[in-house]
PDB file of C-alpha atoms in Angstrom:
ATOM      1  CA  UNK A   1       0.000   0.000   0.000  1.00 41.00           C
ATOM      2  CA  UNK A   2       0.825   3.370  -0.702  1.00 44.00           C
ATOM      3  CA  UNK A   3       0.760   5.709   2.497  1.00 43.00           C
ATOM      4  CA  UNK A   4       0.149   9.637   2.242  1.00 45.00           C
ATOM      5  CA  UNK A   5       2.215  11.735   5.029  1.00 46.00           C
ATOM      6  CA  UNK A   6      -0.875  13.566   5.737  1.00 67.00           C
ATOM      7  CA  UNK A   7      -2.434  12.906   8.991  1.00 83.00           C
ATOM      8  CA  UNK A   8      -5.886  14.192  10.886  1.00 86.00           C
ATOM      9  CA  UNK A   9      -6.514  14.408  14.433  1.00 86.00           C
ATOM     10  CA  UNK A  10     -10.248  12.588  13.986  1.00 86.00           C
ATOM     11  CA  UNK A  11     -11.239   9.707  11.839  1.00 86.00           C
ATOM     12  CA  UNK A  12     -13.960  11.591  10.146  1.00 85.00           C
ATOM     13  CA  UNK A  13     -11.596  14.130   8.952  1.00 88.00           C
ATOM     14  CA  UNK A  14      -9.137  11.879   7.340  1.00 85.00           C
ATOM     15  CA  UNK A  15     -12.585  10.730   5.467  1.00 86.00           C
ATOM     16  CA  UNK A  16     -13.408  13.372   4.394  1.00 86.00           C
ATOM     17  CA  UNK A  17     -10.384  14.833   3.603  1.00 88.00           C
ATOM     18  CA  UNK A  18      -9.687  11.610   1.189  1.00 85.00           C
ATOM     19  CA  UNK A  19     -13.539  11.659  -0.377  1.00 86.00           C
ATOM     20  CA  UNK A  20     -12.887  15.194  -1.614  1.00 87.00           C
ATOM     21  CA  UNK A  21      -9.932  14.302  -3.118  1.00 86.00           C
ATOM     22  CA  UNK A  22     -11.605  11.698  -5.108  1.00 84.00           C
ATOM     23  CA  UNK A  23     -14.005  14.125  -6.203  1.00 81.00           C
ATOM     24  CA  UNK A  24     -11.374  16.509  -7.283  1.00 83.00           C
ATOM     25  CA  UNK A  25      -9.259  13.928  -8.940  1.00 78.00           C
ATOM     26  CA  UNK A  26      -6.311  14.285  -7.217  1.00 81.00           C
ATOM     27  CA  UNK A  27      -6.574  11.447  -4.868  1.00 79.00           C
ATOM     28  CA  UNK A  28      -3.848   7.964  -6.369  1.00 83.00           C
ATOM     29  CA  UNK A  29      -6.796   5.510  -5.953  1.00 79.00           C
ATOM     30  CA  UNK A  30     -10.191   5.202  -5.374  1.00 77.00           C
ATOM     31  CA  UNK A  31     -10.159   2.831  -2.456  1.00 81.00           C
ATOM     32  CA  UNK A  32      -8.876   3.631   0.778  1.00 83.00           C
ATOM     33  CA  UNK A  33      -8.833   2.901   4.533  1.00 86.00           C
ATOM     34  CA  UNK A  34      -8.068   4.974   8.057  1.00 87.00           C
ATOM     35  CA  UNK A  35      -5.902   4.347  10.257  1.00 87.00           C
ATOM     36  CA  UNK A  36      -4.633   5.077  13.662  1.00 88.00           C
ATOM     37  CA  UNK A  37      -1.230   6.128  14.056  1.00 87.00           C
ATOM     38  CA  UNK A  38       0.655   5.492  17.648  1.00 86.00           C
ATOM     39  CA  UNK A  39       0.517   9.177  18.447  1.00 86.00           C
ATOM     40  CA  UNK A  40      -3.159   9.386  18.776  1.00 86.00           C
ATOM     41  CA  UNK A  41      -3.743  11.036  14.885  1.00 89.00           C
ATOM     42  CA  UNK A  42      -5.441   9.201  12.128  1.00 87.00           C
ATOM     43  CA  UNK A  43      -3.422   8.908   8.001  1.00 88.00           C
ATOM     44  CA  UNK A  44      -5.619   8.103   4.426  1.00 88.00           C
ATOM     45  CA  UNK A  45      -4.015   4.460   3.310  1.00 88.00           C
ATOM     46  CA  UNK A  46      -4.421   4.598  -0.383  1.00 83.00           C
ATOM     47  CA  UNK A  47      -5.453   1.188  -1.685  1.00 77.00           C
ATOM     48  CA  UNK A  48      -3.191   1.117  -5.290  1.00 68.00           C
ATOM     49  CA  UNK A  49      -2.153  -1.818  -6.658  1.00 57.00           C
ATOM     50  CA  UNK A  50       0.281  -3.416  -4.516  1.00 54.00           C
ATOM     51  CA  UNK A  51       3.729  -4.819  -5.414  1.00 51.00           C
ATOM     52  CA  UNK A  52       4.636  -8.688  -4.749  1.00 52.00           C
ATOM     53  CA  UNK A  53       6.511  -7.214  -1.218  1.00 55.00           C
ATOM     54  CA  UNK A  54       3.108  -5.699  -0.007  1.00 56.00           C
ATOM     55  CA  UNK A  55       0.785  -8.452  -0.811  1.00 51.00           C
ATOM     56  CA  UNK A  56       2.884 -10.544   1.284  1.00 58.00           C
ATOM     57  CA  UNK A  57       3.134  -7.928   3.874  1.00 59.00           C
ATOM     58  CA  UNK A  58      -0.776  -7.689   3.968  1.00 57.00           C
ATOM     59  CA  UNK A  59      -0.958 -11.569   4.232  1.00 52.00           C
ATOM     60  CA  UNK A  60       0.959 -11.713   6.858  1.00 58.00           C
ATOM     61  CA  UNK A  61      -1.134  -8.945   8.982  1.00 59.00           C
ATOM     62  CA  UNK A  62      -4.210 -10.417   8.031  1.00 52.00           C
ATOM     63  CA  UNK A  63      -3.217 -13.591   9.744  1.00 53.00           C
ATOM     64  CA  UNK A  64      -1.850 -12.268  12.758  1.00 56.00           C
ATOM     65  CA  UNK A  65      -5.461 -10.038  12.973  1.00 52.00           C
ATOM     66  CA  UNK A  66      -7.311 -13.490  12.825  1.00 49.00           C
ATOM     67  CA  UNK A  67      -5.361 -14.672  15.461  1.00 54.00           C
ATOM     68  CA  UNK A  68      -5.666 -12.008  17.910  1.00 54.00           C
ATOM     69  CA  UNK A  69      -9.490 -10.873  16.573  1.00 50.00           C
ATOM     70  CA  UNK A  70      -8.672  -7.387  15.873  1.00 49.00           C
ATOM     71  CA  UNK A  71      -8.405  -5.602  12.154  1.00 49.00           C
ATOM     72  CA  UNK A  72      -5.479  -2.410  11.574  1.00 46.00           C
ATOM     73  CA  UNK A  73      -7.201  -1.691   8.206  1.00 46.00           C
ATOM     74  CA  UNK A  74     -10.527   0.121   8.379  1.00 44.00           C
ATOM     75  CA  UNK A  75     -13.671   0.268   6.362  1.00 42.00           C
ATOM     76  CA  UNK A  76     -14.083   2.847   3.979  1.00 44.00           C
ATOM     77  CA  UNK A  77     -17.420   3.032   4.967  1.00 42.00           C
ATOM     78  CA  UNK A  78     -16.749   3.395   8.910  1.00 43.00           C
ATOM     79  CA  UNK A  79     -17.740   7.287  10.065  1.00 46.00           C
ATOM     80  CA  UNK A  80     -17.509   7.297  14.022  1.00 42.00           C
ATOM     81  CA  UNK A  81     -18.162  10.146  15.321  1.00 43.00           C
ATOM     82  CA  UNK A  82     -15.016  10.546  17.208  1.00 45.00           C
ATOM     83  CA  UNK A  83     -15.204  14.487  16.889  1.00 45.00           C
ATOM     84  CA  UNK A  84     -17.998  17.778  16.172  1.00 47.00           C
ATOM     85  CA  UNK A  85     -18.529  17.328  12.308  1.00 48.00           C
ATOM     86  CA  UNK A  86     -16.709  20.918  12.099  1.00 51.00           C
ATOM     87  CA  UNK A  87     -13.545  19.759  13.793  1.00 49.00           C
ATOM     88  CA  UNK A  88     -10.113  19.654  11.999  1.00 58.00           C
ATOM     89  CA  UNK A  89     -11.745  21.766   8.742  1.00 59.00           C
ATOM     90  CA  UNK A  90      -8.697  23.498   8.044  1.00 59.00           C
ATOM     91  CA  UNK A  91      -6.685  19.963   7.994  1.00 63.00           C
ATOM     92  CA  UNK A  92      -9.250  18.358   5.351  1.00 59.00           C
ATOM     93  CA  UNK A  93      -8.774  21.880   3.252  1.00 61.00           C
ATOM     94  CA  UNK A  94      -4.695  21.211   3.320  1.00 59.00           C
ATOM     95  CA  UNK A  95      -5.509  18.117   2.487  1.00 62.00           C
ATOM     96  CA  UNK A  96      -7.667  18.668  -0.825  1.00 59.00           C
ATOM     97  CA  UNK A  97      -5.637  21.969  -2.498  1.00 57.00           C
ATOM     98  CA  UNK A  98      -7.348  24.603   0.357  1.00 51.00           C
ATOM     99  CA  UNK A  99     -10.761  23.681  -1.283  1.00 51.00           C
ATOM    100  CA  UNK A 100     -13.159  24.470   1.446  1.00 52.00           C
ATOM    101  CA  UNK A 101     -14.350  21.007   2.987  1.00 48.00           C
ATOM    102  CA  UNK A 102     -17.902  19.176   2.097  1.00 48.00           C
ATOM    103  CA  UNK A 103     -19.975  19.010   5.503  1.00 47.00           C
ATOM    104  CA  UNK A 104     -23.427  17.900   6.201  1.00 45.00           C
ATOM    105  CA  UNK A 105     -23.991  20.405   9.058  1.00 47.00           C
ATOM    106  CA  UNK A 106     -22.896  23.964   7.652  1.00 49.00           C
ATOM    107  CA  UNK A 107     -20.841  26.895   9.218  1.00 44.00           C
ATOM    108  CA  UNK A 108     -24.559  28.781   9.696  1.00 43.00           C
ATOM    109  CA  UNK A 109     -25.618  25.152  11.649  1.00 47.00           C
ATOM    110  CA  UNK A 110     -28.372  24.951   8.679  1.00 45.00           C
ATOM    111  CA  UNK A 111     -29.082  21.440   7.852  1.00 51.00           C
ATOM    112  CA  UNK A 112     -28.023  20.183   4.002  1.00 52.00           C
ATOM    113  CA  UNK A 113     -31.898  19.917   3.042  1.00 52.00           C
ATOM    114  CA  UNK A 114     -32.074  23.259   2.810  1.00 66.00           C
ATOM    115  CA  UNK A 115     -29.400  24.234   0.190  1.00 79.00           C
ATOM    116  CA  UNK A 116     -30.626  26.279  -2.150  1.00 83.00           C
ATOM    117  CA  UNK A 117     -28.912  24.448  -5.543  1.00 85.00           C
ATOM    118  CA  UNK A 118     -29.474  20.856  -4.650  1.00 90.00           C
ATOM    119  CA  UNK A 119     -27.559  18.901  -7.384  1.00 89.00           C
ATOM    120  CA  UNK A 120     -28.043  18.410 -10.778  1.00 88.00           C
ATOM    121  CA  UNK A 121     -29.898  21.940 -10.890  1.00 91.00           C
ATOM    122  CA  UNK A 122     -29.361  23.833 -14.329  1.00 91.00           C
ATOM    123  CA  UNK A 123     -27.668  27.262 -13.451  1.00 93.00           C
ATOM    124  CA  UNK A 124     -25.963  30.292 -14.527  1.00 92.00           C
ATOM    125  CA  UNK A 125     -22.396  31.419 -12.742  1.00 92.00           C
ATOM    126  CA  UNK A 126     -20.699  34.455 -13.583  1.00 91.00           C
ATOM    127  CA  UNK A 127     -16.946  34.257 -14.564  1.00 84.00           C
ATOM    128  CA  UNK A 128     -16.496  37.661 -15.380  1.00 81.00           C
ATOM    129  CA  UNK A 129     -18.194  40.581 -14.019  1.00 79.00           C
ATOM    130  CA  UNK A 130     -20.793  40.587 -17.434  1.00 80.00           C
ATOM    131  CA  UNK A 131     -20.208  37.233 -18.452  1.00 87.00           C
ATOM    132  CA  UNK A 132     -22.222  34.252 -17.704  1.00 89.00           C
ATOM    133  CA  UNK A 133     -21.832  30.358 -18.344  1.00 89.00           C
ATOM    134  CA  UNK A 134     -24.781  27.823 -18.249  1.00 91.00           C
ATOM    135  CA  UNK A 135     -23.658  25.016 -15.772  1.00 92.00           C
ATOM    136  CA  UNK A 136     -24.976  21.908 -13.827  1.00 93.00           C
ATOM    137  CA  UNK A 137     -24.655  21.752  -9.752  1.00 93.00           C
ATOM    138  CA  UNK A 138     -22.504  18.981  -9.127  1.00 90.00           C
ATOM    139  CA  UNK A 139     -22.324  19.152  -5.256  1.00 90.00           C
ATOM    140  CA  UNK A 140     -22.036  21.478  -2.312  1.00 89.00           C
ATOM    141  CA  UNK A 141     -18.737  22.313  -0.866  1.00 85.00           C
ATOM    142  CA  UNK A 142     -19.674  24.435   1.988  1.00 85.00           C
ATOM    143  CA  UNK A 143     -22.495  27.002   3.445  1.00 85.00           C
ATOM    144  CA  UNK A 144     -20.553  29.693   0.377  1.00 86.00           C
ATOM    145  CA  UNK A 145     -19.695  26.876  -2.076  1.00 88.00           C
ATOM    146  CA  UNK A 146     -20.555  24.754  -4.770  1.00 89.00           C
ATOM    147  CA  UNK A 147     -18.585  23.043  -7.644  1.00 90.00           C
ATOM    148  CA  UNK A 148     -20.735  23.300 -11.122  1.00 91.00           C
ATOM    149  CA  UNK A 149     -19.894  20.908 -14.415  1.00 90.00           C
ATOM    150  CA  UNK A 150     -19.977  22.433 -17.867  1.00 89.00           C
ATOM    151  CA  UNK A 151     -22.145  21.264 -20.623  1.00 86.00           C
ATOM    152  CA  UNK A 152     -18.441  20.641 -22.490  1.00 80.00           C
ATOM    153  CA  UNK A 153     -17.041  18.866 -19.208  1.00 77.00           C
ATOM    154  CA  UNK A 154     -15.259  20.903 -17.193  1.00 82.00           C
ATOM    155  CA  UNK A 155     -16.016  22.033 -13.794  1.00 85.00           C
ATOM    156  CA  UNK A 156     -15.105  25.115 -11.784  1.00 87.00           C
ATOM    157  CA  UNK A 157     -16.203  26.347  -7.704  1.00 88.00           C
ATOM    158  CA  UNK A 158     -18.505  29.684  -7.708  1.00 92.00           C
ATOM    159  CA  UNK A 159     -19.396  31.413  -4.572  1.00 90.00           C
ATOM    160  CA  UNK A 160     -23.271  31.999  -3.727  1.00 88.00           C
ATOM    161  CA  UNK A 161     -23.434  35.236  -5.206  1.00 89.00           C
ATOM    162  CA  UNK A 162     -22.047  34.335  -8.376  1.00 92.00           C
ATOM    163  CA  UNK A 163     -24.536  31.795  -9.168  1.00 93.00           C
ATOM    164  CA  UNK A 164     -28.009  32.442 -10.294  1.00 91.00           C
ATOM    165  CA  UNK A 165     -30.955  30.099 -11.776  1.00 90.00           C
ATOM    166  CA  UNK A 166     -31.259  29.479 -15.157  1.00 88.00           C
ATOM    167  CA  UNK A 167     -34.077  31.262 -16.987  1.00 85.00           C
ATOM    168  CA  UNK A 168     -34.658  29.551 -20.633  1.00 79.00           C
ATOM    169  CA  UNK A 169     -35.918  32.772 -22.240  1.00 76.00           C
ATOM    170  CA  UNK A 170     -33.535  34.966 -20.705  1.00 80.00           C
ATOM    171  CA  UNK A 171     -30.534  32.702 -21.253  1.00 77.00           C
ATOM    172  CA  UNK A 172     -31.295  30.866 -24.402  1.00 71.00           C
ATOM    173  CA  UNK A 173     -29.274  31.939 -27.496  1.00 61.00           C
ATOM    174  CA  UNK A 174     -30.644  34.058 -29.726  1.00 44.00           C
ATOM    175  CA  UNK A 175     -30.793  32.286 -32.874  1.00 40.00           C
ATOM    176  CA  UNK A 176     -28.437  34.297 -35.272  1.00 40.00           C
ATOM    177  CA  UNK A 177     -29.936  36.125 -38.296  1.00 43.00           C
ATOM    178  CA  UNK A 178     -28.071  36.707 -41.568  1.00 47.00           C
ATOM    179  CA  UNK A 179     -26.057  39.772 -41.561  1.00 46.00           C
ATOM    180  CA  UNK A 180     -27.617  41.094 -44.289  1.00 50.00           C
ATOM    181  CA  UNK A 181     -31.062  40.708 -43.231  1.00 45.00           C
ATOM    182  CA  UNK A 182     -30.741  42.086 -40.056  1.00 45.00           C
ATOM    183  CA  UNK A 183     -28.845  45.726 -42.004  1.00 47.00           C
ATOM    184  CA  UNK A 184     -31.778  45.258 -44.198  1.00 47.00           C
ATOM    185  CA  UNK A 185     -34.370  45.089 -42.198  1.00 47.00           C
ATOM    186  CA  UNK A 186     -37.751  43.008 -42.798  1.00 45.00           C
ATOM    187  CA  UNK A 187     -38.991  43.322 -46.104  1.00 41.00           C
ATOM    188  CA  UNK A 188     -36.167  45.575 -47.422  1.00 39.00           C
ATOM    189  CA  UNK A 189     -34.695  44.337 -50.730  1.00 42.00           C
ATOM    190  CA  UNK A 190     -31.030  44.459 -51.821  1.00 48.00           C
ATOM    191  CA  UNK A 191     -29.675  44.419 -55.098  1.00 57.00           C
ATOM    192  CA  UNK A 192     -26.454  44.429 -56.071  1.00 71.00           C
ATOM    193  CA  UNK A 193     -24.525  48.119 -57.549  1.00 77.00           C
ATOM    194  CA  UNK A 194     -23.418  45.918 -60.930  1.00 83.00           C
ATOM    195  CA  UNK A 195     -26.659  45.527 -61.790  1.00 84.00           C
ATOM    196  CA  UNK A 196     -29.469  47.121 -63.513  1.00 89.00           C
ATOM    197  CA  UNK A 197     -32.299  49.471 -61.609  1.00 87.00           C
ATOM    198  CA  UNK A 198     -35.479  47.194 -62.267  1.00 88.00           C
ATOM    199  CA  UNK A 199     -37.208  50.520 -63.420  1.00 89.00           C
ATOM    200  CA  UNK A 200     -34.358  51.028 -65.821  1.00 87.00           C
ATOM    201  CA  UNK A 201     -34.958  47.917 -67.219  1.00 90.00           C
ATOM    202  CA  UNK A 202     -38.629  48.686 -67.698  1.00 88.00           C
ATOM    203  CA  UNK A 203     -38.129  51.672 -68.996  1.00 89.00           C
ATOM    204  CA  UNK A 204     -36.354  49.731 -72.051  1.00 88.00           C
ATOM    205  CA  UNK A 205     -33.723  52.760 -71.490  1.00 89.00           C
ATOM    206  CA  UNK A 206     -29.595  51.976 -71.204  1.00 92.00           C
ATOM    207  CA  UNK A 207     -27.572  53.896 -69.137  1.00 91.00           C
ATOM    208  CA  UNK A 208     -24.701  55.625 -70.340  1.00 91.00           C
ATOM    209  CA  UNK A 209     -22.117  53.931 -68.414  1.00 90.00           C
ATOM    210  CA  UNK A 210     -21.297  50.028 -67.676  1.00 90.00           C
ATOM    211  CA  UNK A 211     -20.849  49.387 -64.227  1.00 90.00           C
ATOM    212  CA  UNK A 212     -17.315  50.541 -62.635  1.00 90.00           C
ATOM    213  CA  UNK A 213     -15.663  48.240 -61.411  1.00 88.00           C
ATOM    214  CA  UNK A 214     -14.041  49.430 -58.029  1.00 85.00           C
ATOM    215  CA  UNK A 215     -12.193  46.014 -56.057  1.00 83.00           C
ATOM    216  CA  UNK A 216      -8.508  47.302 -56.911  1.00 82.00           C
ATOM    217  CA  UNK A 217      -7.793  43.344 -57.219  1.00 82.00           C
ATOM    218  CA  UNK A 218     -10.609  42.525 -59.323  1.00 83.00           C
ATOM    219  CA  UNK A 219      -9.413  45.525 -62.486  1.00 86.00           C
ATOM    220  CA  UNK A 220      -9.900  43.273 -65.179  1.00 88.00           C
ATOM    221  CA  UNK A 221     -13.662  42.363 -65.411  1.00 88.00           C
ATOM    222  CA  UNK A 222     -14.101  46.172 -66.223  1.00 91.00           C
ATOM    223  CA  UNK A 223     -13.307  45.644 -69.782  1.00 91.00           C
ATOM    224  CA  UNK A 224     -16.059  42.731 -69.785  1.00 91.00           C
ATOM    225  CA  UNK A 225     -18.686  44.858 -68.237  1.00 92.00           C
ATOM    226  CA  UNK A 226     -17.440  48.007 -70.568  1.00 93.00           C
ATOM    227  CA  UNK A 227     -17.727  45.161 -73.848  1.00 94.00           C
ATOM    228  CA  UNK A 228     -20.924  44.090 -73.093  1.00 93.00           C
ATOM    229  CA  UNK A 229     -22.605  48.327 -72.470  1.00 93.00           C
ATOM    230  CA  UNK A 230     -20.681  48.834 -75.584  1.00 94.00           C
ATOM    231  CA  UNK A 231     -22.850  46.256 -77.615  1.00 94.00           C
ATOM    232  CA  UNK A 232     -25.951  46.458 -76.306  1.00 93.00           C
ATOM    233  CA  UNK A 233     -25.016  50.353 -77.157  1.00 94.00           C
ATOM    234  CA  UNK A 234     -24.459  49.518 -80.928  1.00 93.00           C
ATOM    235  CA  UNK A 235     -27.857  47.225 -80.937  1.00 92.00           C
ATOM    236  CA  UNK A 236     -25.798  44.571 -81.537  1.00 94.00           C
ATOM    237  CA  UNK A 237     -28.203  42.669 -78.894  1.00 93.00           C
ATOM    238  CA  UNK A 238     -27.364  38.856 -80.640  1.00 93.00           C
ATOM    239  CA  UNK A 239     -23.605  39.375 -79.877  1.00 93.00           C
ATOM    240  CA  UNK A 240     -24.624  40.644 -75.633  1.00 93.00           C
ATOM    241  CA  UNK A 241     -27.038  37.270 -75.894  1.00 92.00           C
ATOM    242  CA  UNK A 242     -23.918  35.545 -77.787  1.00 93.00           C
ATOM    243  CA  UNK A 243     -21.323  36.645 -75.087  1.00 93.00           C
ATOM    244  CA  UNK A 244     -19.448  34.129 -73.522  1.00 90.00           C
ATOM    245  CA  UNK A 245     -19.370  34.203 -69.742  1.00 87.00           C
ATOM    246  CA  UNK A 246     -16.431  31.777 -68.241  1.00 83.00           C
ATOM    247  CA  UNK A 247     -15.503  31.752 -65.028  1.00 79.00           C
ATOM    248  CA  UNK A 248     -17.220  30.973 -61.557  1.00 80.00           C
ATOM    249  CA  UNK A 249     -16.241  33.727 -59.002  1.00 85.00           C
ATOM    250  CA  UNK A 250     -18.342  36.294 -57.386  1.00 85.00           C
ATOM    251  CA  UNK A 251     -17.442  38.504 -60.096  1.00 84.00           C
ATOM    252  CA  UNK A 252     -18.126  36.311 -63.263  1.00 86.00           C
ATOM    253  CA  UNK A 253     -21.732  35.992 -61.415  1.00 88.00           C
ATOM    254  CA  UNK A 254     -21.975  39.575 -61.473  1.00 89.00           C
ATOM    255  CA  UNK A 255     -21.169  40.236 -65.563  1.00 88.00           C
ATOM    256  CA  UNK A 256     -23.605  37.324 -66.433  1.00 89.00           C
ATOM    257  CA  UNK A 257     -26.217  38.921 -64.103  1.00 88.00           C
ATOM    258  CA  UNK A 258     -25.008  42.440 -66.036  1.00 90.00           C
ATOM    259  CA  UNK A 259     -25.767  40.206 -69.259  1.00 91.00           C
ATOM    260  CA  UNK A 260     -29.578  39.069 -68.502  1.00 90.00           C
ATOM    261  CA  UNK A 261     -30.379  42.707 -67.160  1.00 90.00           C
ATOM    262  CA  UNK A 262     -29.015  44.388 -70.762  1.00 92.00           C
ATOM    263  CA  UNK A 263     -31.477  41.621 -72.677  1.00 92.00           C
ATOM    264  CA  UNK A 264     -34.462  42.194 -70.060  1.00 90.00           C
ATOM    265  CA  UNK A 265     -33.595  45.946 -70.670  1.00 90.00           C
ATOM    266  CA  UNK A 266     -33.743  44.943 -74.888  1.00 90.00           C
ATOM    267  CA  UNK A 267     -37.021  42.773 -74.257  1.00 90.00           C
ATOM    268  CA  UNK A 268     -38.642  45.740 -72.630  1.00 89.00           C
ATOM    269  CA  UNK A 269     -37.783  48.366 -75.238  1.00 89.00           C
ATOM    270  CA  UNK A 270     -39.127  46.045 -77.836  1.00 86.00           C
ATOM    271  CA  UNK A 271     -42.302  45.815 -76.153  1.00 87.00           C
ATOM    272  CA  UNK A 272     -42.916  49.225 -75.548  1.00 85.00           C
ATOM    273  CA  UNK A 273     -42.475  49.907 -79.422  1.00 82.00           C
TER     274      UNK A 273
END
């Protein structure tokens, strides 16, 4: 067996002490006993797995404890009450990384029935002074104290005050809108500054100028846009419906949009004649 150095002047301390540390994850094992020292105080025995030198050690004191009725290894699950349920706090705290100790009687003497985020309740706690986590209670540490888990899997200790309960419509994401509805606004329509005014088009009436073109990277698909004003401008309308569009990108989208709005603008003259 593996020994820790700690040691607790009452039995339910050293308990205690070792159960929080199994909840923390910082005990060596999960299985453990108490025992008495000669000097009166009371040391965690961690129960790891034992080398071929301890197993025979342990033999050997279980047979001499058959023989003389009596048992130096404790249950885990003894709890005598060999001292107030408060006593020896600050040695269970050393023990488990100055986290404050679990207790079922707290420092205001209120019983554990009434705690106000019994576990498993869904809560908010504040980890900056305007920011707020959702969390699960995952026990109480102390009257001040309670360790929360994380939806992802983490878990952190929040103070009273920095816990609240969780509201679903107050703390409920806000589905996210697309950016350019919410500029819009409802109902508002957007259309792009390469391409025709719809009442232009109706009108059956070109403009004067092809698009211009201003993305300092993008130069080259002026000439396109200027080639295509240039034809529909000479009424050569079978070489703008002719005009070859290659290309996939934003802005080869935006010439062969250019492209239908010159031949809607052509359709509409026609029918106005």
């Amino acid at each position: 067996m593996d020994t820790t150095a700690s040691s607790f002047t009452a039995r339910n301390n050293a308990k205690r002490a070792a159960e929080k540390m199994i909840a923390n994850g910082k005990a060596p094992a999960v299985d453990y006993g108490i025992r008495p020292r000669d000097d009166g105080r009371f040391e965690i025995v961690w129960k790891t797995v034992p080398t071929t030198g301890e197993v025979e050690t342990e033999i050997a004191t279980a047979a001499t404890a058959a023989e003389d009725g009596t048992n130096p290894l404790l249950s885990v699950n003894e709890d005598p009450s060999d001292a107030p349920p408060n006593a020896g706090a600050e040695e269970v705290a050393a023990a488990t990384g100055n986290e404050p100790a679990a207790s079922s009687v707290l420092a205001s003497g209120a019983p554990e029935q009434d705690n106000r985020w019994p576990d498993g309740t869904r809560v908010m706690v504040r980890n900056k002074p305007r920011s707020w986590s959702e969390a699960t209670i995952y026990t109480r540490l102390d009257a001040e104290y309670w360790r929360v888990q994380y939806p992802s899997g983490g878990t952190g200790m929040f103070k009273e005050g920095d816990i609240r309960a969780y509201d679903a419509e107050r703390d409920a994401k806000r589905a996210s809108q697309p950016l350019r509805a919410r500029a819009a606004g409802p109902g508002a329509a957007t259309r792009s500054r390469y391409a025709l005014d719809p009442a232009v088009i109706a009108a059956g009436k070109l403009p004067d100028k092809a698009p211009v073109v201003t993305s300092a990277a993008n130069p080259h698909y002026q000439k396109r846009f200027d080639e295509l004003h240039k034809l529909a401008a000479a009424g050569d309308w079978a070489a703008v419906r002719d005009y070859k569009v290659s290309g996939s990108n934003s802005y080869s989208k935006l010439i062969a949009r250019y492209q239908q709005d010159l031949l809607a603008l052509h359709a509409a003259w026609k029918a106005s004649q």
